[in-house]
Each structure stands twice: as C-alpha cells, then as structure tokens.
C-alpha cells in the first residue's frame, strides 16, 4: 500500500508506485523500505499504514537540533529578556535576517540625516537666515549659504555626513554653533559608516555559511564493525580546494533518565566517545567522506537501550543524538560548527552504509591525476545479519 504521509527536512516521499513497501523496525521507531531498496524513516508523531494495512504509530520525540543544524529550543518566562538582547545589540543584528539588517541601516542613516537637518534648520532660524529681507540682501552673511527652507537644510545635512560636496551649500565663519555642529556630524557619520560596513562585512563572511558544504548522512546505523557493535554515521566536506582544518567531531545522547537517588532528569546529556574510521580520538581528516564510529560497550550510554534477551531495541524511552562537527575554515581562519541530530527513529538497526568507491583518473600529460568520489550511495544503507548479544563487561558475541 502506498504511503501517504509527508516527511520533514530532506527525507524522500514514498511514490505512488511503491505498492510493495515494507515496514521494518529501527532503533526506537519504524522505517519503510520501498521497491528500490531505500530505507525511509516514518515521520515522528504520525500514523502510517503498513503493507498489511495496519496503522502504526511512532513514539515521537521533539528535536533539540533540526536536521539542518538549527537549535530548536525556545526560552520563556525569563525576566528582562528584551533588555538583555538590546545590551548585546551587535550580535542581535548579526543574527537577524538580511531584510532586517538592511532596514536597520536605512533607518540609522535616515534618522541621523533628519536629526541634523532639524539642528541645522534651528541654527539658521535663530540666526534669522530665513527672514525674507535677509534672503534678498546680497550683503547678508548667513551661517550656511543658499539656504531657503527645511528641504535645503536636510540636503545640506546629507551632503555633510556623506561628504558629497556638490559645492552649492557651504558654511561660513559667522556662527560658532554651526562650526561645532559640522564637526560633530562629521565624526558621527564616520562612526556610523564604520559600524554599518563592519556589520555587513561580518554577516557576509560569517563562518556559519561554511556549514552548507558540510553534510551528514540522513540516517545513522547500528551494526558490527570488526566484531564490535557500533553506532555509525557519515560526514563529508563538499569543498575540495579548501578543507576544514583541525576538524573535530562530538556526539551527545539526549534522553530522560532517573538517577540512583530517584531524581528524574528530563533532559540528560551524555557524551558519546566517537572517532573517525581508523582515527585516534575525535579528530577527522575530511578529504573524503568519513564514517564516524561509536563503540557500544558496557560503558556506552547506548547500552541501556538494547534488550539482553535478543537483538531488539527498547522503544519505551525515545532519545536524540546530537552531532557537532567543528573546525577552522582554511580561507578565513574562522571557526565554524556544523550540527545535526538523529532521533531514535532515524537509527537503523542491523544496517550498514553502502561503499563509496573512489575513482582515480590520470591526466593526459602524464602527471598525477585526481581522485573522484561518487556520492550516489552517501545516504544509502543495506540490511545485514546481526548476532545475538549478551551484555557482559567484554561484550561477548
């Protein structure tokens, strides 16, 4: 029966041709395999029909981090929240969307032009420069020449702050207040322009945009690797000319638990020891796609989600694993951080990632060629047989 539910993020939709879709069990949730062998997770908090026509409901868990790496945690009931954000106005503006930043720059410039236009009009007004007989008197020495009304003072304010200098308006030495105002506006104009240029430049060059070329596998898997039960996922850097320097990977298990004293911890963070395939520690070499591995042993926080009687998984306590990739952008030396998360329903039990075979080409000139990586199977997995597990300190199989 064709699946009818929609999937969030970058998950695929089941097509109407998937008439032989199979429902399989994952870690803490349900998955569907279509005719083409692709395993697709059932969306959280949804009800879907299995191949037999039965309705199946997943145990939903709210994400703390979206698949795109954005925090999904909101804060409420905090006193003086607005005041705190206005205190750190620089970061607040940087985090704002581009349209709000452009609007803020426009308002800042227009406001200063308008305020100093009013100040210039007041100076000229009290100096009687707008009196008709003074405007008609060629021997009258005004504070600013060729001023007739407020429009003239506004244009003079704009030209002064932006150092345009059309040559039509110019200040005289008759008014000390006008000289002081000219100095003050020039200084404020330089400061404002420096702030606005700095904000725009920082927003353009922020290392946060570098995360768009750092990708994670859609699903994580649990299977054996060299005789050890492992939790695994893939990560890759799509840029080849500028790699991520000093790249490190972290993973945290987010779940609820009860302490030995009976205290309920609704949000418990437990660090998972992860490393790249063959790497020591959590450092990664991202010249090509890398499989990140966490070995599930007696000390692993994941071991309590595995039943000891056979190869089944506990679904009574859904969880989330947040993955954090951090490194230095080679071209700018700025630190960037890419994040994603895997819900328990997105972890495939008894599955393994398909291999990514490198293709090496030699150049026509006879010099060293290049190695190409085909990402067709980057997200794809296939089912494997799993042995029985007996939870011992050494994890015998």
XYZ file of C-alpha atoms in Angstrom:
397
model
C 0.000 0.000 0.000
C 1.386 3.414 -0.869
C 2.456 5.589 1.982
C 0.573 8.870 2.301
C 2.450 10.789 4.979
C 4.896 13.603 4.256
C 8.397 13.761 5.614
C 10.193 16.780 7.001
C 13.683 18.088 6.145
C 15.370 16.259 3.267
C 13.517 12.980 3.594
C 12.089 11.448 0.443
C 8.428 10.903 -0.212
C 7.133 7.458 -0.994
C 5.833 7.455 -4.532
C 2.535 6.027 -5.634
C 4.442 3.222 -7.407
C 5.772 1.806 -4.118
C 2.989 -0.732 -3.859
C 5.199 -3.348 -2.208
C 6.555 -1.112 0.558
C 7.732 -2.986 3.636
C 7.659 -1.698 7.193
C 10.776 -2.554 9.230
C 11.835 -1.846 12.768
C 14.532 0.696 13.585
C 16.058 1.878 16.839
C 13.125 3.352 18.707
C 10.888 3.737 15.654
C 9.544 2.421 12.354
C 11.001 2.602 8.860
C 9.707 1.864 5.403
C 11.597 0.225 2.543
C 10.333 0.940 -0.954
C 10.644 -1.086 -4.161
C 14.104 0.292 -4.865
C 15.566 -0.901 -1.585
C 15.756 2.554 0.004
C 15.007 2.616 3.712
C 12.941 5.635 4.682
C 12.078 6.633 8.277
C 8.469 7.215 9.171
C 7.956 10.793 10.305
C 7.625 11.397 14.044
C 4.195 11.713 15.642
C 2.470 10.390 12.515
C 0.316 7.393 11.796
C 1.118 5.356 8.699
C -0.315 2.268 7.129
C 1.902 -0.801 6.841
C 1.931 -3.225 3.953
C -0.606 -5.369 5.809
C -2.955 -2.414 6.185
C -2.425 -1.933 9.936
C -1.975 1.548 11.365
C 1.366 2.066 13.044
C 2.168 4.971 15.383
C 5.714 6.013 16.279
C 6.859 7.188 19.662
C 7.509 10.856 18.849
C 10.320 12.869 20.406
C 10.858 16.574 19.874
C 14.131 17.556 18.244
C 16.561 19.755 20.122
C 18.522 20.397 16.911
C 17.000 20.258 13.445
C 18.485 18.212 10.631
C 19.885 21.458 9.221
C 21.676 22.145 12.499
C 19.468 24.942 13.826
C 18.632 24.949 17.562
C 15.022 24.003 18.196
C 14.906 25.194 21.799
C 12.956 28.298 22.805
C 13.254 30.133 26.118
C 10.326 31.585 28.026
C 9.468 33.096 31.397
C 12.776 34.981 31.515
C 12.774 38.444 33.076
C 14.181 41.387 31.171
C 14.704 39.365 28.002
C 14.346 42.399 25.717
C 16.788 44.391 27.798
C 19.398 41.637 27.572
C 19.124 41.442 23.779
C 19.363 45.227 23.422
C 22.501 45.177 25.569
C 24.116 42.857 23.021
C 22.655 44.715 20.045
C 25.633 43.899 17.777
C 25.067 40.132 17.982
C 21.303 40.617 17.797
C 21.647 42.482 14.486
C 24.100 39.893 13.126
C 21.652 37.089 13.915
C 18.798 38.958 12.232
C 17.761 38.241 8.659
C 19.171 40.314 5.828
C 15.999 42.325 5.307
C 16.046 43.493 8.927
C 19.727 44.406 8.737
C 19.167 46.477 5.570
C 16.138 48.128 7.182
C 18.171 48.951 10.317
C 20.961 50.527 8.207
C 18.423 52.584 6.252
C 16.704 53.792 9.434
C 20.040 54.658 11.082
C 21.218 56.788 8.151
C 17.886 58.478 7.521
C 17.423 59.247 11.227
C 20.817 60.950 11.549
C 20.212 62.953 8.364
C 16.820 64.042 9.686
C 18.033 64.923 13.203
C 20.945 67.013 11.947
C 18.678 68.570 9.324
C 16.462 69.786 12.160
C 19.529 71.035 14.065
C 20.783 72.951 11.028
C 17.334 74.449 10.464
C 17.208 75.581 14.115
C 20.636 77.225 13.883
C 19.695 79.102 10.732
C 16.267 80.016 12.086
C 17.620 81.632 15.255
C 20.273 83.412 13.175
C 17.425 84.940 11.112
C 18.787 83.486 7.897
C 15.248 82.645 6.694
C 13.941 86.197 7.043
C 12.766 87.476 3.623
C 14.715 90.715 3.859
C 17.903 88.826 4.738
C 17.394 86.353 1.890
C 17.050 89.318 -0.510
C 20.040 91.166 0.937
C 23.236 90.309 -1.033
C 25.460 91.652 1.772
C 23.940 89.391 4.444
C 26.354 86.717 5.736
C 24.325 83.613 6.732
C 25.615 80.618 8.702
C 25.229 78.456 5.574
C 24.847 79.901 2.113
C 21.931 79.303 -0.280
C 19.548 78.006 2.418
C 15.857 78.669 1.845
C 13.770 76.133 3.795
C 13.893 72.786 5.664
C 14.497 70.846 2.453
C 17.693 72.826 1.953
C 18.912 72.045 5.487
C 18.098 68.337 5.066
C 20.097 68.158 1.836
C 22.976 70.018 3.491
C 22.867 67.517 6.381
C 23.036 64.600 3.926
C 25.920 66.141 1.944
C 27.865 66.912 5.119
C 27.558 63.411 6.604
C 28.266 61.621 3.315
C 30.985 64.130 2.290
C 29.260 64.573 -1.056
C 30.260 68.217 -1.577
C 28.207 69.415 -4.548
C 29.571 72.931 -3.965
C 26.198 74.687 -3.761
C 25.970 74.887 0.048
C 28.885 75.868 2.239
C 29.322 77.003 5.828
C 30.626 80.423 6.853
C 32.510 81.603 9.926
C 29.616 83.729 11.222
C 28.101 81.010 13.524
C 30.217 79.138 16.072
C 27.333 76.716 16.723
C 27.296 75.802 13.033
C 31.022 75.005 13.100
C 30.603 72.772 16.158
C 27.611 71.005 14.558
C 29.627 70.381 11.401
C 32.431 68.750 13.405
C 30.032 66.608 15.450
C 28.088 65.379 12.422
C 31.277 64.518 10.545
C 32.515 62.394 13.448
C 29.161 60.657 13.933
C 28.950 59.988 10.193
C 32.343 58.272 10.157
C 31.428 56.126 13.196
C 28.040 55.154 11.727
C 29.536 54.253 8.368
C 32.221 52.120 10.028
C 29.611 50.241 12.075
C 27.342 49.594 9.107
C 30.176 48.458 6.828
C 31.509 46.212 9.617
C 28.089 44.636 10.203
C 27.550 43.894 6.523
C 31.085 42.547 6.075
C 30.836 40.297 9.130
C 27.453 38.971 8.067
C 28.763 38.163 4.590
C 31.950 36.473 5.803
C 30.491 34.598 8.773
C 31.828 31.057 9.014
C 28.290 29.897 9.670
C 27.677 29.792 5.910
C 30.561 27.319 5.535
C 28.361 24.647 7.104
C 26.302 24.498 3.897
C 29.070 22.359 2.358
C 29.366 20.033 5.369
C 26.867 17.198 5.087
C 25.793 14.326 7.319
C 24.117 11.065 6.371
C 20.351 11.151 6.565
C 20.292 8.144 8.903
C 22.655 6.549 11.383
C 23.110 2.790 11.660
C 23.987 0.174 14.276
C 25.854 -2.918 13.146
C 29.077 -4.807 13.726
C 32.448 -3.364 12.743
C 35.477 -5.606 13.343
C 33.498 -7.759 15.784
C 32.321 -4.772 17.851
C 28.782 -3.430 17.973
C 28.968 0.158 16.686
C 26.787 3.198 16.193
C 27.830 4.897 12.931
C 27.001 7.843 10.714
C 28.678 9.552 7.773
C 30.059 13.071 7.387
C 31.682 14.769 4.384
C 33.098 18.107 3.277
C 31.984 19.000 -0.248
C 34.742 21.554 -0.790
C 37.926 20.156 -2.296
C 40.106 23.271 -2.654
C 39.784 24.478 0.940
C 39.369 21.772 3.532
C 38.306 22.134 7.155
C 41.371 22.399 9.381
C 41.622 20.728 12.814
C 38.198 19.167 12.356
C 36.759 17.518 15.460
C 33.545 15.558 15.961
C 31.372 15.186 19.059
C 28.135 13.386 19.808
C 25.782 13.716 22.760
C 22.907 11.479 23.759
C 19.843 13.456 24.861
C 17.250 11.490 26.814
C 15.398 11.383 30.098
C 16.627 9.235 32.953
C 16.236 8.577 36.664
C 19.270 8.825 38.944
C 20.177 6.299 41.631
C 18.582 8.642 44.184
C 15.293 8.619 42.269
C 15.667 12.091 40.783
C 14.028 12.484 37.389
C 16.248 14.248 34.855
C 14.001 15.227 31.909
C 16.911 16.373 29.725
C 20.038 14.334 30.337
C 23.170 14.954 28.254
C 25.642 12.107 27.972
C 28.787 12.274 25.878
C 29.394 9.526 23.330
C 33.001 8.670 22.554
C 33.236 8.925 18.777
C 36.093 8.815 16.302
C 36.601 8.618 12.574
C 37.093 5.234 10.959
C 40.668 4.343 11.881
C 41.280 7.662 13.669
C 42.501 8.026 17.235
C 40.479 10.498 19.260
C 37.801 12.716 17.790
C 39.927 14.365 15.082
C 38.827 13.927 11.471
C 40.516 14.143 8.081
C 37.798 15.318 5.708
C 39.479 14.857 2.351
C 36.774 12.291 1.581
C 33.549 11.071 3.250
C 34.282 9.634 6.673
C 32.311 7.180 8.776
C 32.182 8.248 12.413
C 32.019 5.351 14.880
C 30.909 4.971 18.481
C 31.638 1.559 20.000
C 28.743 0.297 22.112
C 30.257 -1.393 25.156
C 29.337 -1.679 28.819
C 30.314 1.956 29.405
C 28.356 3.329 26.472
C 25.198 5.327 27.283
C 23.514 3.476 24.406
C 23.789 0.052 26.050
C 20.723 0.617 28.237
C 18.552 0.904 25.121
C 19.412 -2.626 23.999
C 17.493 -5.597 25.358
C 19.581 -8.504 26.560
C 17.295 -11.354 25.525
C 17.731 -10.979 21.784
C 18.508 -8.425 19.162
C 15.712 -5.992 19.805
C 15.741 -2.424 20.940
C 13.906 -0.633 23.698
C 11.359 1.833 22.389
C 9.921 2.974 25.727
C 12.419 5.827 26.064
C 12.946 7.707 22.776
C 16.141 9.707 22.543
C 18.117 12.019 20.313
C 21.792 12.046 19.407
C 23.183 15.496 18.601
C 26.271 15.521 16.388
C 28.643 18.513 16.332
C 31.390 18.965 13.728
C 33.789 21.836 14.378
C 36.836 23.110 12.550
C 38.707 26.096 11.135
C 37.847 27.472 7.697
C 41.102 27.406 5.747
C 40.407 30.535 3.679
C 39.359 32.820 6.575
C 40.795 31.133 9.723
C 37.362 31.446 11.341
C 35.912 28.642 13.451
C 32.767 27.035 12.068
C 30.422 24.475 13.564
C 28.007 22.170 11.754
C 25.306 20.295 13.648
C 22.646 17.717 13.037
C 20.692 15.214 15.095
C 19.442 11.657 14.847
C 16.232 10.660 16.557
C 15.881 7.088 17.750
C 13.547 6.509 14.803
C 16.306 7.547 12.405
C 18.846 4.994 13.621
C 18.674 1.792 11.575
C 19.374 -1.426 13.479
C 21.242 -4.112 11.549
C 22.134 -1.866 8.635
C 25.422 -0.887 7.038
C 26.335 2.008 4.754
C 26.976 1.258 1.106
C 30.552 1.746 -0.018
C 31.711 4.895 -1.776
C 34.234 3.720 -4.336
C 36.863 6.323 -5.292
C 37.586 6.736 -8.994
C 41.124 7.726 -9.973
C 41.870 9.480 -13.237
C 45.264 10.174 -14.763
C 45.912 13.428 -16.553
C 46.627 13.368 -20.285
C 50.008 14.995 -19.732
C 51.177 12.053 -17.663
C 51.293 13.946 -14.375
C 49.379 12.946 -11.283
C 45.632 12.856 -11.797
C 42.720 13.350 -9.402
C 40.566 11.081 -7.272
C 36.811 11.492 -7.631
C 34.283 10.405 -5.021
C 30.833 9.358 -6.196
C 28.242 10.470 -3.615
C 25.397 8.438 -5.104
C 25.401 5.987 -2.172
C 26.253 8.508 0.543
C 22.897 8.129 2.347
C 22.136 4.542 1.270
C 22.255 1.545 3.601
C 21.573 -2.177 3.331
C 20.487 -4.764 5.876
C 22.970 -7.211 7.420
C 22.641 -10.190 9.750
C 23.171 -9.448 13.441
C 24.353 -11.979 16.063
C 22.821 -12.471 19.476
C 24.127 -10.147 22.153
C 24.899 -10.960 25.773
C 25.651 -7.927 27.929
C 28.913 -8.708 29.699
C 31.803 -6.417 30.608
C 33.639 -7.598 27.486
C 30.530 -7.772 25.269
C 30.783 -11.394 24.118
C 29.082 -12.459 20.876
